[in-house]
Amino acid sequence: MKKRAGSSAKGRRAYMLEQLEDRIVLDATTDGASQDNPDNPDSPVHHLAPVLTGDHAVDPAQLGGAAPQANPAAGQADPVATIFHQDASQVLVPDRAEVVPDPAGQTEATSAAGPKVLLISSDLANAADLAAAAQHDVITLKYDGATETPQEIIHQVEQALGGQKAASIALATHDVGENTFYLTSDAPISLSSLSNSPELRSFWTDLGHLVEDGGRIDILSCSTGAGEGGLQLVNQLESLTGHAVAASTDSTGNAAFGGDWVLERGEVDLASTYFVADRLERVEGRLATIDWAGNVGWKTLMTGSVFDPSADQQAQKATTDLIGDSQHGVLYSAYDDKGTATPDDDEIAYRVRMGGADSGGSFSSILLMGIDANLDGTIDVFVTVQDTENGIRLWYPGTGMNISPSTTTTDDSLPGHGPQKIVSLTGNYSFTAVTDSNDPDHNKAPDSGTMYDLYGINGTDQFLTFKLPFHLISDQLSEGDSTHSPIIAPIVINKESPIHYVLGTSTQTNAFNSDLGGVGAGNLNSNTSWADLGCFSPVVSASNMFPYFDAPSTADSASVTVTTGATAVTTMGAKDADNDVLTYSIVGGADAPLFKIDPISGALSFLDAANVRNPLDS
């Protein structure tokens, strides 16, 4: 079983400055003086302050031929940030319009004569490389996605345009799951937010006023235009702006990371419209992120009906009761690679559904999660979460075997391994009531009770959400300890490595003594293995949900009875939490040549009718 992924006349604007080297960045704040350019008398060269590029410090007044000076101070501020100052006077803007023939291949610019504007959110990890890839005639503005308001962004664009209207305006930012993207960190754009916020509607109307007739607005983020929801969002933005709006239906970014530079809804080739194509190869990653507070981007690791009904804990307490049903998970995860190539900034988040809150709305228990990182049935690292100064902590396996509830032990640190890894709760933890906006399964009817109180026992259910750097988990697993008893073997994993989880609650950090996903209270002291108890989640990876069989059985193996003379065996069924399209195939096995399987339907059959008197199988 495998996954498979699902012209008009053109012109561009010319500057009064010559571009003599690809990597030179000019700060356009001038002192008003200029000198003749002997190579082009019609284009005076402005005296500009020296700026630091990625390789050299260059005085633009020396562009007539003096060699660049070596960078005297490594570690200085990001040069791209020099021109992306929040003051729009720092942006290089053409002081006259000159329509020149469009180079071959640049076919996606609009037919309007105004300049093109590229707005880049500072929240993008690859913002600097994206800006450096822009064509020289594109007005490029970087705004602070954490602090600026929508109207401050509008003001920047107005200043940069200097009374002109743009042929097109592109907004490069993170998505927040399908059909939602960040304008700022406090202003996600979706059908819902546009409906509820006059300020956001005003922003798009005002932005539309800065685009000339026949112009366009382009949204550079992942999956904003995907599906029916994406079409509705684009239509709403077009209504507010009065212009065509283009958006992507898939991942936007470097092809090496699963993206592309095409806005499929609108058929806009970004590489030729705003960027120099070969420079885009330096932009690593994709324009994507995860909204930790939202309901999109989450994968279900444990389904409640299998892993936890209500009121099955040893200590009858709302915050120790793991909750779920057949339609609503008890444990979810989300992985954010920040759209970059390095795993050093990757984060993994988990969301757990609890039966309710304690007095005052707090979580006063301990969540205990174990990870089997090599699928041998033994817990290799533990993660605990407490609503205290202890925060989120990683634990080594203790002296117990850690193969069952009764053999669970933990150690906070080991000799020679440094202090315990602790993550602060600040910015990494929340304990909030279940709502439509934070429930990944908000559109599914409950088995009983209500969407917000599945069993009607302890009031509104709560979500405990926490996140931590993924490298903390992988680093601890890779350490190992040959002096420990039992020996802790080093395990090397990455975000694609197969792992599975056990989940429980407790009143202490070295035992599951309250609730345990997959079993009732009577099994908390069981020496039966995690696997035999049914406590393990399906095998997943940190960043991906592997497809799994759910028919004819969810077990690792199954038997099917076939009548003599029949060819049909069964129909294999599988699911994938990432909603990837699945295909079926038969790989290996001595009897493989005797069978065939439909790659789409999963129908499995004998090539020749079964004959018990003359079996052909081995």
Coordinates of C-alpha atoms in Angstrom, one line a residue:
M1 CA 0.0 0.0 0.0
K2 CA 1.5 3.3 -1.0
K3 CA 0.7 7.0 -0.8
R4 CA 0.6 9.1 -3.9
A5 CA 0.1 12.8 -3.9
G6 CA -2.9 14.0 -5.3
S7 CA -1.3 36.7 -22.6
S8 CA -1.4 40.0 -23.2
A9 CA 1.2 42.6 -23.8
K10 CA 3.6 42.8 -20.8
G11 CA 5.9 45.4 -19.4
R12 CA 8.1 45.9 -16.4
R13 CA 9.5 49.0 -14.7
A14 CA 13.1 50.1 -14.9
Y15 CA 15.0 51.8 -12.2
M16 CA 17.3 54.8 -12.4
L17 CA 20.0 52.6 -10.8
E18 CA 21.9 50.0 -12.7
Q19 CA 22.1 46.5 -11.3
L20 CA 25.7 45.5 -11.7
E21 CA 25.9 42.5 -9.4
D22 CA 23.3 40.0 -8.3
R23 CA 24.1 40.2 -4.7
I24 CA 24.3 43.9 -4.2
V25 CA 21.5 45.3 -2.0
L26 CA 20.9 49.1 -2.1
D27 CA 19.6 51.2 0.8
A28 CA 17.5 53.8 -1.0
T29 CA 17.7 56.5 1.6
T30 CA 19.6 59.3 -0.3
D31 CA 21.2 62.6 0.6
G32 CA 19.7 64.1 -2.6
A33 CA 23.1 64.2 -4.4
S34 CA 23.9 62.3 -7.6
Q35 CA 26.6 61.9 -10.1
D36 CA 26.7 61.2 -13.8
N37 CA 26.9 57.6 -14.8
P38 CA 29.4 57.4 -17.7
D39 CA 28.0 54.1 -18.8
N40 CA 24.5 55.4 -19.1
P41 CA 24.2 59.2 -19.1
D42 CA 20.4 58.9 -18.8
S43 CA 20.6 57.1 -15.5
P44 CA 22.4 59.1 -12.8
V45 CA 23.8 57.0 -9.9
H46 CA 22.5 58.2 -6.5
H47 CA 25.0 58.5 -3.6
L48 CA 23.7 55.9 -1.2
A49 CA 25.0 54.7 2.2
P50 CA 27.1 51.6 2.1
V51 CA 25.2 48.4 3.0
L52 CA 26.4 44.9 3.9
T53 CA 25.5 42.2 1.5
G54 CA 25.8 38.4 2.1
D55 CA 29.4 38.6 0.8
H56 CA 30.8 42.1 0.9
A57 CA 30.4 45.6 2.3
V58 CA 29.8 47.8 -0.8
D59 CA 29.7 51.6 -1.2
P60 CA 27.2 52.2 -4.0
A61 CA 29.1 55.3 -5.0
Q62 CA 31.9 53.0 -6.1
L63 CA 29.7 50.9 -8.5
G64 CA 31.4 52.4 -11.5
G65 CA 34.3 50.0 -11.1
A66 CA 35.9 49.9 -7.7
A67 CA 36.3 46.4 -6.3
P68 CA 34.1 45.6 -3.3
Q69 CA 35.8 45.6 0.1
A70 CA 36.0 42.5 2.2
N71 CA 33.4 42.2 4.9
P72 CA 35.2 43.8 7.9
A73 CA 32.8 42.6 10.6
A74 CA 31.4 39.1 10.4
G75 CA 28.2 38.6 12.4
Q76 CA 26.7 42.0 11.7
A77 CA 23.0 42.4 11.3
D78 CA 21.2 40.7 8.4
P79 CA 21.8 42.9 5.4
V80 CA 18.4 42.2 3.9
A81 CA 16.9 43.7 7.1
T82 CA 18.7 47.0 6.2
I83 CA 16.4 47.7 3.3
F84 CA 13.4 46.0 4.9
H85 CA 13.2 48.6 7.6
Q86 CA 9.7 49.3 8.7
D87 CA 10.0 52.8 7.5
A88 CA 8.8 52.6 3.9
S89 CA 11.3 55.4 2.9
Q90 CA 13.9 52.7 3.1
V91 CA 12.4 50.8 0.2
L92 CA 13.8 51.3 -3.3
V93 CA 11.0 52.7 -5.5
P94 CA 11.4 53.7 -9.2
D95 CA 11.3 57.4 -9.7
R96 CA 10.0 57.2 -13.2
A97 CA 8.1 54.6 -15.3
E98 CA 9.7 53.1 -18.3
V99 CA 7.9 50.2 -20.1
V100 CA 10.5 47.9 -21.6
P101 CA 10.0 44.6 -23.4
D102 CA 9.4 41.7 -21.0
P103 CA 12.1 39.0 -21.0
A104 CA 11.3 35.6 -22.4
G105 CA 9.4 33.5 -20.0
Q106 CA 8.0 36.3 -17.9
T107 CA 4.4 35.7 -19.0
E108 CA 2.4 36.1 -15.8
A109 CA 2.7 39.8 -15.1
T110 CA -0.5 41.7 -15.4
S111 CA -1.0 44.0 -18.4
A112 CA -1.3 47.1 -16.2
A113 CA 1.6 49.5 -16.2
G114 CA 2.0 50.0 -12.5
P115 CA 4.8 48.5 -10.4
K116 CA 4.6 45.2 -8.7
V117 CA 4.6 45.0 -4.9
L118 CA 5.8 42.1 -2.7
L119 CA 4.8 42.1 0.9
I120 CA 6.8 39.6 3.1
S121 CA 5.8 38.8 6.6
S122 CA 8.7 38.6 9.1
D123 CA 7.1 35.4 10.5
L124 CA 8.5 33.6 7.5
A125 CA 11.8 31.8 8.4
N126 CA 13.0 32.2 4.9
A127 CA 11.9 35.9 4.5
A128 CA 15.4 37.2 3.8
D129 CA 16.1 34.6 1.0
L130 CA 12.7 35.3 -0.5
A131 CA 13.3 39.0 -0.6
A132 CA 16.8 38.5 -2.1
A133 CA 15.1 36.5 -4.9
A134 CA 12.8 39.3 -6.0
Q135 CA 13.2 40.9 -9.4
H136 CA 14.9 44.3 -9.3
D137 CA 11.8 46.1 -10.4
V138 CA 9.6 44.7 -7.7
I139 CA 8.9 47.0 -4.7
T140 CA 9.7 44.7 -1.8
L141 CA 8.4 45.4 1.7
K142 CA 8.9 43.4 4.9
Y143 CA 6.5 43.9 7.7
D144 CA 6.5 42.8 11.3
G145 CA 4.0 40.0 11.5
A146 CA 4.1 40.0 15.3
T147 CA 3.5 43.7 16.1
E148 CA 2.1 45.7 13.1
T149 CA -1.6 46.3 12.6
P150 CA -3.4 45.8 9.3
Q151 CA -3.7 49.6 8.8
E152 CA 0.1 50.0 9.5
I153 CA 0.7 47.6 6.7
I154 CA -1.6 49.6 4.4
H155 CA 0.3 52.7 5.3
Q156 CA 3.6 51.2 4.3
V157 CA 2.3 50.2 0.9
E158 CA 0.9 53.6 0.3
Q159 CA 4.2 55.3 1.2
A160 CA 6.2 52.9 -1.1
L161 CA 3.9 53.5 -4.0
G162 CA 4.1 57.2 -3.6
G163 CA 0.7 58.0 -5.1
Q164 CA 0.9 55.3 -7.8
K165 CA -1.3 52.3 -8.1
A166 CA 0.2 48.8 -8.3
A167 CA -0.2 46.4 -11.2
S168 CA -0.2 43.6 -8.6
I169 CA 0.4 43.1 -4.9
A170 CA 1.6 39.8 -3.5
L171 CA 1.4 38.8 0.2
A172 CA 4.0 36.2 1.3
T173 CA 3.1 34.6 4.6
H174 CA 2.4 31.4 6.5
D175 CA -0.8 29.4 6.1
V176 CA -2.6 28.3 9.2
G177 CA -3.9 25.0 7.7
E178 CA -6.1 24.8 4.6
N179 CA -8.0 27.9 3.6
T180 CA -6.5 30.1 6.3
F181 CA -3.4 32.2 6.4
Y182 CA -1.7 34.8 8.6
L183 CA -1.9 38.5 7.8
T184 CA -0.3 39.1 11.3
S185 CA -0.1 36.7 14.2
D186 CA -3.2 38.3 15.7
A187 CA -5.1 38.4 12.4
P188 CA -5.5 35.1 10.6
I189 CA -7.5 35.4 7.4
S190 CA -10.3 33.0 6.8
L191 CA -14.0 33.1 5.9
S192 CA -14.8 33.2 9.5
S193 CA -12.4 36.0 10.5
L194 CA -13.5 38.1 7.5
S195 CA -17.2 37.6 8.5
N196 CA -16.5 38.6 12.1
S197 CA -13.9 41.5 11.8
P198 CA -14.8 44.9 10.2
E199 CA -11.1 45.7 10.6
L200 CA -10.0 42.9 8.4
R201 CA -12.6 43.6 5.8
S202 CA -11.4 47.2 5.7
F203 CA -7.8 46.1 5.2
W204 CA -8.7 44.2 2.1
T205 CA -10.9 46.9 0.7
D206 CA -8.1 49.5 1.3
L207 CA -5.5 47.2 -0.3
G208 CA -7.7 46.9 -3.3
H209 CA -7.8 50.7 -3.6
L210 CA -4.0 50.5 -4.1
V211 CA -4.3 48.3 -7.2
E212 CA -5.1 49.7 -10.6
D213 CA -7.9 48.6 -12.8
G214 CA -7.1 45.2 -14.3
G215 CA -4.6 44.4 -11.5
R216 CA -4.5 41.5 -9.2
I217 CA -3.7 40.4 -5.6
D218 CA -1.7 37.3 -5.1
I219 CA -1.6 35.2 -1.9
L220 CA 1.7 33.3 -1.4
S221 CA 0.9 30.7 1.3
C222 CA 0.2 27.0 1.2
S223 CA -3.2 25.6 0.3
T224 CA -5.1 28.9 0.8
G225 CA -7.1 28.2 -2.4
A226 CA -7.6 24.5 -2.0
G227 CA -11.0 22.9 -2.4
E228 CA -14.4 24.4 -2.1
G229 CA -13.4 26.4 1.0
G230 CA -10.5 27.9 -0.9
L231 CA -12.8 28.9 -3.7
Q232 CA -15.2 30.6 -1.3
L233 CA -12.3 32.4 0.4
V234 CA -10.9 33.7 -2.9
N235 CA -14.3 34.9 -4.0
Q236 CA -14.8 36.8 -0.7
L237 CA -11.4 38.5 -1.1
E238 CA -12.2 39.4 -4.7
S239 CA -15.5 40.9 -3.5
L240 CA -13.7 43.0 -0.8
T241 CA -10.8 44.1 -3.0
G242 CA -12.6 44.6 -6.3
H243 CA -9.8 42.7 -8.1
A244 CA -8.8 39.2 -9.2
V245 CA -7.2 37.2 -6.4
A246 CA -4.8 34.3 -7.0
A247 CA -4.0 31.6 -4.4
S248 CA -2.3 28.2 -4.2
T249 CA -4.1 24.9 -3.9
D250 CA -1.1 23.0 -2.6
S251 CA 2.3 23.7 -1.0
T252 CA 4.0 26.9 -1.9
G253 CA 7.8 26.8 -1.8
N254 CA 10.9 25.1 -3.0
A255 CA 10.3 21.9 -5.0
A256 CA 13.0 20.1 -3.1
F257 CA 10.7 20.5 0.0
G258 CA 7.5 19.5 -1.7
G259 CA 6.4 22.9 -2.9
D260 CA 6.1 24.9 -6.1
W261 CA 6.0 28.6 -7.1
V262 CA 2.6 28.5 -8.9
L263 CA -0.7 29.8 -7.7
E264 CA -3.0 27.2 -9.3
R265 CA -6.2 29.2 -8.6
G266 CA -5.5 32.1 -10.9
E267 CA -2.7 30.4 -12.9
V268 CA 0.1 32.7 -11.8
D269 CA 3.7 31.7 -12.2
L270 CA 5.4 33.4 -9.2
A271 CA 8.9 32.6 -10.4
S272 CA 8.5 34.8 -13.5
T273 CA 6.1 37.4 -12.0
Y274 CA 8.0 38.5 -8.9
F275 CA 11.3 36.6 -8.7
V276 CA 14.4 35.6 -10.5
A277 CA 13.9 31.9 -10.9
D278 CA 17.4 30.6 -10.1
R279 CA 17.5 32.7 -6.9
L280 CA 14.4 30.9 -5.7
E281 CA 16.5 27.8 -5.4
R282 CA 18.2 29.4 -2.4
V283 CA 14.8 29.7 -0.7
E284 CA 14.7 26.6 1.4
G285 CA 11.5 25.1 2.7
R286 CA 7.8 26.0 2.2
L287 CA 5.6 28.8 3.3
A288 CA 3.7 26.8 5.9
T289 CA 3.2 26.6 9.7
I290 CA 0.8 25.3 12.3
D291 CA -1.7 27.2 14.3
W292 CA -1.2 25.7 17.8
A293 CA -4.5 27.3 19.0
G294 CA -6.6 26.2 16.0
N295 CA -8.3 23.1 14.8
V296 CA -6.4 22.4 11.6
G297 CA -3.1 20.6 11.0
W298 CA -3.7 18.1 13.7
K299 CA -3.4 14.3 13.2
T300 CA -5.4 11.8 15.4
L301 CA -3.1 9.4 17.2
M302 CA -5.6 7.8 19.4
T303 CA -9.4 7.5 18.8
G304 CA -11.4 7.8 21.9
S305 CA -13.7 4.7 21.3
V306 CA -10.6 2.5 21.1
F307 CA -8.3 4.3 23.6
D308 CA -10.5 6.0 26.1
P309 CA -14.1 6.1 27.2
S310 CA -15.1 8.3 30.2
A311 CA -14.9 7.6 33.9
D312 CA -12.5 4.7 33.7
Q313 CA -9.7 6.1 35.8
Q314 CA -8.6 4.9 39.2
A315 CA -8.9 8.3 40.9
Q316 CA -12.3 9.8 39.9
K317 CA -11.1 13.3 39.0
A318 CA -12.0 15.4 36.0
T319 CA -8.4 16.3 35.0
T320 CA -7.2 12.7 35.2
D321 CA -10.0 11.4 32.9
L322 CA -8.9 11.0 29.3
I323 CA -11.9 11.4 27.1
G324 CA -12.9 10.4 23.5
D325 CA -15.4 8.5 21.5
S326 CA -15.6 6.9 18.0
Q327 CA -15.6 10.3 16.3
H328 CA -13.4 12.3 18.6
G329 CA -9.8 11.6 19.4
V330 CA -8.2 11.6 22.8
L331 CA -4.6 12.3 21.5
Y332 CA -3.6 14.5 18.5
S333 CA -0.3 15.7 17.2
A334 CA 1.0 18.4 14.9
Y335 CA 4.5 18.9 13.5
D336 CA 5.9 22.2 12.3
D337 CA 9.1 22.2 10.3
K338 CA 9.0 26.0 10.1
G339 CA 9.3 25.7 6.4
T340 CA 13.1 25.4 6.7
A341 CA 15.6 22.7 5.7
T342 CA 17.1 22.3 9.2
P343 CA 15.4 20.2 11.9
D344 CA 16.9 22.4 14.6
D345 CA 13.9 24.7 14.7
D346 CA 11.2 22.0 14.3
E347 CA 8.5 21.8 16.9
I348 CA 6.1 19.0 17.7
A349 CA 2.8 19.6 19.6
Y350 CA 0.3 17.3 21.3
R351 CA -3.3 17.9 22.2
V352 CA -5.2 15.7 24.8
R353 CA -8.9 15.7 25.5
M354 CA -9.7 15.7 29.2
G355 CA -13.0 15.1 31.1
G356 CA -13.0 18.6 32.6
A357 CA -11.2 21.2 34.7
D358 CA -10.5 21.4 38.4
S359 CA -11.9 24.2 40.5
G360 CA -10.6 27.5 39.1
G361 CA -10.4 25.9 35.6
S362 CA -6.9 24.5 36.1
F363 CA -5.2 21.2 35.3
S364 CA -3.8 20.0 38.6
S365 CA -2.8 16.5 37.5
I366 CA 0.2 15.1 35.6
L367 CA 0.0 14.0 31.9
L368 CA 2.4 11.1 31.2
M369 CA 3.2 10.1 27.7
G370 CA 5.6 7.3 26.7
I371 CA 7.3 6.9 23.3
D372 CA 8.6 3.6 21.9
A373 CA 11.1 4.8 19.4
N374 CA 12.3 1.5 18.0
L375 CA 9.0 -0.5 18.1
D376 CA 10.4 -3.1 20.5
G377 CA 7.6 -2.7 23.0
T378 CA 9.7 -0.8 25.6
I379 CA 9.2 2.8 26.4
D380 CA 12.4 4.7 25.5
V381 CA 11.5 8.3 26.6
F382 CA 8.8 9.7 28.8
V383 CA 7.3 13.2 28.6
T384 CA 5.3 14.7 31.5
V385 CA 3.2 17.9 31.6
Q386 CA 2.3 19.7 34.8
D387 CA 0.6 23.1 35.3
T388 CA 3.5 24.1 37.6
E389 CA 7.0 25.5 37.4
N390 CA 8.1 22.0 36.4
G391 CA 6.4 22.6 33.1
I392 CA 7.1 20.1 30.3
R393 CA 9.8 17.5 31.2
L394 CA 11.6 14.7 29.5
W395 CA 12.5 11.6 31.5
Y396 CA 14.9 8.6 30.9
P397 CA 13.7 5.1 31.5
G398 CA 14.3 4.0 35.0
T399 CA 15.5 0.7 36.4
G400 CA 12.2 -1.0 35.6
M401 CA 11.7 -2.9 32.3
N402 CA 9.1 -0.3 31.1
I403 CA 7.2 -2.9 29.1
S404 CA 4.0 -2.7 31.0
P405 CA 2.1 -0.4 33.5
S406 CA 3.5 -2.3 36.5
T407 CA 7.1 -2.1 35.2
T408 CA 7.1 1.7 34.6
T409 CA 9.9 3.7 36.2
T410 CA 11.6 7.0 35.2
D411 CA 14.8 8.9 35.9
D412 CA 15.1 12.6 35.7
S413 CA 18.7 12.5 34.7
L414 CA 21.6 10.0 34.3
P415 CA 25.3 10.4 35.3
G416 CA 27.2 12.3 32.7
H417 CA 24.1 13.3 30.7
G418 CA 23.6 16.8 32.0
P419 CA 20.5 18.3 33.6
Q420 CA 17.0 17.2 32.9
K421 CA 15.5 18.7 29.7
I422 CA 12.7 21.1 30.8
V423 CA 10.5 23.3 28.6
S424 CA 8.8 26.3 30.1
L425 CA 5.0 26.4 30.0
T426 CA 5.1 30.0 28.7
G427 CA 4.1 30.0 25.1
N428 CA 4.2 26.2 25.0
Y429 CA 1.1 25.2 27.0
S430 CA -2.6 25.8 27.2
F431 CA -5.5 24.2 29.1
T432 CA -8.7 25.5 27.5
A433 CA -12.3 24.4 27.0
V434 CA -13.2 22.5 23.9
T435 CA -14.7 24.7 21.2
D436 CA -15.4 24.5 17.5
S437 CA -12.3 26.6 16.8
N438 CA -9.9 24.3 18.6
D439 CA -11.5 20.8 18.1
P440 CA -9.9 19.0 15.1
D441 CA -13.1 16.9 15.0
H442 CA -15.6 19.7 15.5
N443 CA -17.6 18.7 12.4
K444 CA -18.3 15.2 13.6
A445 CA -21.4 14.2 15.7
P446 CA -20.6 12.7 19.1
D447 CA -21.7 9.2 20.1
S448 CA -23.6 10.7 23.0
G449 CA -23.7 13.9 25.0
T450 CA -22.7 17.1 23.1
M451 CA -19.8 18.2 21.0
Y452 CA -18.3 20.0 24.0
D453 CA -19.1 17.4 26.7
L454 CA -19.0 14.0 25.2
Y455 CA -20.3 12.1 28.2
G456 CA -22.1 14.8 30.3
I457 CA -20.2 14.0 33.5
N458 CA -17.7 16.7 34.5
G459 CA -18.9 19.7 32.5
T460 CA -17.3 21.0 29.4
D461 CA -14.4 18.9 28.2
Q462 CA -10.9 20.5 28.1
F463 CA -8.0 20.4 25.7
L464 CA -4.5 20.2 27.2
T465 CA -2.1 21.4 24.4
F466 CA 1.7 21.5 24.7
K467 CA 4.6 21.7 22.3
L468 CA 8.4 21.3 22.5
P469 CA 11.4 21.3 20.2
F470 CA 11.5 17.9 18.4
H471 CA 15.3 17.8 18.7
L472 CA 15.0 17.5 22.5
I473 CA 13.3 14.1 22.1
S474 CA 15.7 12.9 19.3
D475 CA 18.8 14.2 21.2
Q476 CA 17.8 12.3 24.4
L477 CA 17.1 9.1 22.5
S478 CA 20.5 9.3 20.7
E479 CA 22.4 9.4 24.0
G480 CA 22.1 5.9 25.3
D481 CA 23.8 4.7 28.4
S482 CA 25.7 1.4 28.6
T483 CA 26.2 1.7 32.4
H484 CA 22.5 1.9 33.1
S485 CA 20.6 -1.2 34.2
P486 CA 18.9 -2.2 32.1
I487 CA 21.2 -0.8 29.3
I488 CA 19.8 2.1 27.4
A489 CA 20.8 1.6 23.7
P490 CA 21.1 4.8 21.6
I491 CA 18.3 5.2 19.1
V492 CA 18.6 7.6 16.2
I493 CA 15.3 9.0 14.8
N494 CA 14.2 11.8 12.6
K495 CA 10.8 13.2 11.9
E496 CA 10.0 10.4 9.5
S497 CA 11.0 7.5 11.8
P498 CA 8.3 5.1 12.9
I499 CA 7.3 5.4 16.6
H500 CA 4.2 4.8 18.7
Y501 CA 2.9 6.1 22.0
V502 CA 1.2 5.2 25.3
L503 CA -0.7 7.9 27.2
G504 CA -2.0 8.2 30.7
T505 CA -2.5 10.5 33.7
S506 CA -1.1 10.3 37.1
T507 CA -0.5 12.1 40.4
Q508 CA 3.2 11.3 40.3
T509 CA 5.8 11.3 37.5
N510 CA 7.0 7.7 37.7
A511 CA 3.8 5.7 37.3
F512 CA 0.5 5.5 35.5
N513 CA -1.8 5.6 38.5
S514 CA -4.9 7.4 37.3
D515 CA -6.1 6.8 33.7
L516 CA -4.4 4.8 30.9
G517 CA -5.5 5.1 27.3
G518 CA -6.7 1.8 26.0
V519 CA -7.6 0.0 29.3
G520 CA -9.8 0.5 32.3
A521 CA -8.7 1.4 35.8
G522 CA -8.3 -2.3 36.8
N523 CA -5.2 -2.7 34.5
L524 CA -3.1 0.1 35.9
N525 CA -1.0 -2.3 37.9
S526 CA -0.9 -5.0 35.2
N527 CA 2.3 -6.7 34.1
T528 CA 0.7 -7.5 30.8
S529 CA 2.7 -5.8 28.0
W530 CA 1.6 -2.5 26.5
A531 CA 1.0 -4.3 23.2
D532 CA -1.1 -7.0 24.6
L533 CA -3.2 -4.5 26.6
G534 CA -3.8 -2.6 23.5
C535 CA -2.3 0.6 24.8
F536 CA 0.0 1.5 21.9
S537 CA -1.2 4.1 19.3
P538 CA -0.9 3.1 15.7
V539 CA 2.6 3.3 14.3
V540 CA 3.2 6.8 13.1
S541 CA 6.1 9.2 12.7
A542 CA 6.5 12.7 14.2
S543 CA 5.5 14.4 11.0
N544 CA 3.4 11.8 9.2
M545 CA 0.5 9.5 9.8
F546 CA 1.2 6.2 8.1
P547 CA -1.7 4.5 6.3
Y548 CA -3.1 1.5 8.2
F549 CA -5.4 -1.4 7.4
D550 CA -8.9 -1.3 8.9
A551 CA -10.4 -4.1 6.8
P552 CA -10.8 -7.0 7.0
S553 CA -9.0 -6.4 10.3
T554 CA -7.0 -3.7 12.1
A555 CA -4.7 -6.5 13.5
D556 CA -1.2 -7.2 12.1
S557 CA -2.6 -10.4 10.5
A558 CA -6.0 -11.7 9.6
S559 CA -7.5 -14.9 8.2
V560 CA -10.2 -15.1 5.5
T561 CA -12.3 -18.1 4.5
V562 CA -12.7 -18.6 0.8
T563 CA -15.1 -21.1 -0.8
T564 CA -13.7 -23.6 -3.2
G565 CA -14.2 -22.5 -6.8
A566 CA -14.2 -18.8 -5.8
T567 CA -11.6 -16.2 -6.9
A568 CA -12.6 -13.3 -4.7
V569 CA -10.8 -13.3 -1.3
T570 CA -11.6 -10.0 0.4
T571 CA -11.4 -6.3 -0.1
M572 CA -8.6 -4.6 1.8
G573 CA -9.5 -1.3 3.4
A574 CA -7.1 1.3 4.7
K575 CA -7.1 4.8 6.1
D576 CA -4.7 7.6 6.3
A577 CA -5.0 10.5 8.7
D578 CA -3.2 12.9 6.3
N579 CA -6.0 12.2 3.7
D580 CA -3.4 11.1 1.1
V581 CA -4.7 9.0 -1.8
L582 CA -3.8 5.4 -1.2
T583 CA -3.0 2.6 -3.7
Y584 CA -2.7 -1.1 -3.0
S585 CA -0.1 -3.6 -4.2
I586 CA 1.3 -7.0 -3.2
V587 CA 5.0 -6.9 -2.3
G588 CA 6.9 -10.1 -1.5
G589 CA 5.9 -13.4 -0.1
A590 CA 6.2 -16.9 -1.7
D591 CA 2.5 -16.9 -2.6
A592 CA 2.4 -13.4 -4.1
P593 CA 2.3 -14.7 -7.7
L594 CA -1.0 -16.5 -7.0
F595 CA -2.9 -13.3 -6.2
K596 CA -3.8 -10.0 -7.7
I597 CA -5.1 -6.8 -6.0
D598 CA -7.0 -3.8 -7.5
P599 CA -4.7 -0.8 -6.8
I600 CA -7.7 1.5 -6.3
S601 CA -10.4 -0.6 -4.6
G602 CA -8.2 -3.0 -2.7
A603 CA -10.1 -6.0 -4.0
L604 CA -7.9 -9.1 -3.4
S605 CA -8.5 -12.2 -5.4
F606 CA -6.9 -15.5 -6.6
L607 CA -5.6 -15.5 -10.2
D608 CA -7.1 -19.1 -10.4
A609 CA -10.1 -20.3 -8.5
A610 CA -9.4 -21.8 -5.1
N611 CA -9.2 -25.6 -5.0
V612 CA -8.8 -27.2 -1.5
R613 CA -8.1 -30.6 -3.1
N614 CA -5.2 -29.2 -5.2
P615 CA -3.8 -26.2 -3.3
L616 CA -1.1 -24.2 -5.1
D617 CA 0.1 -22.2 -2.1
S618 CA 3.2 -23.0 -0.2

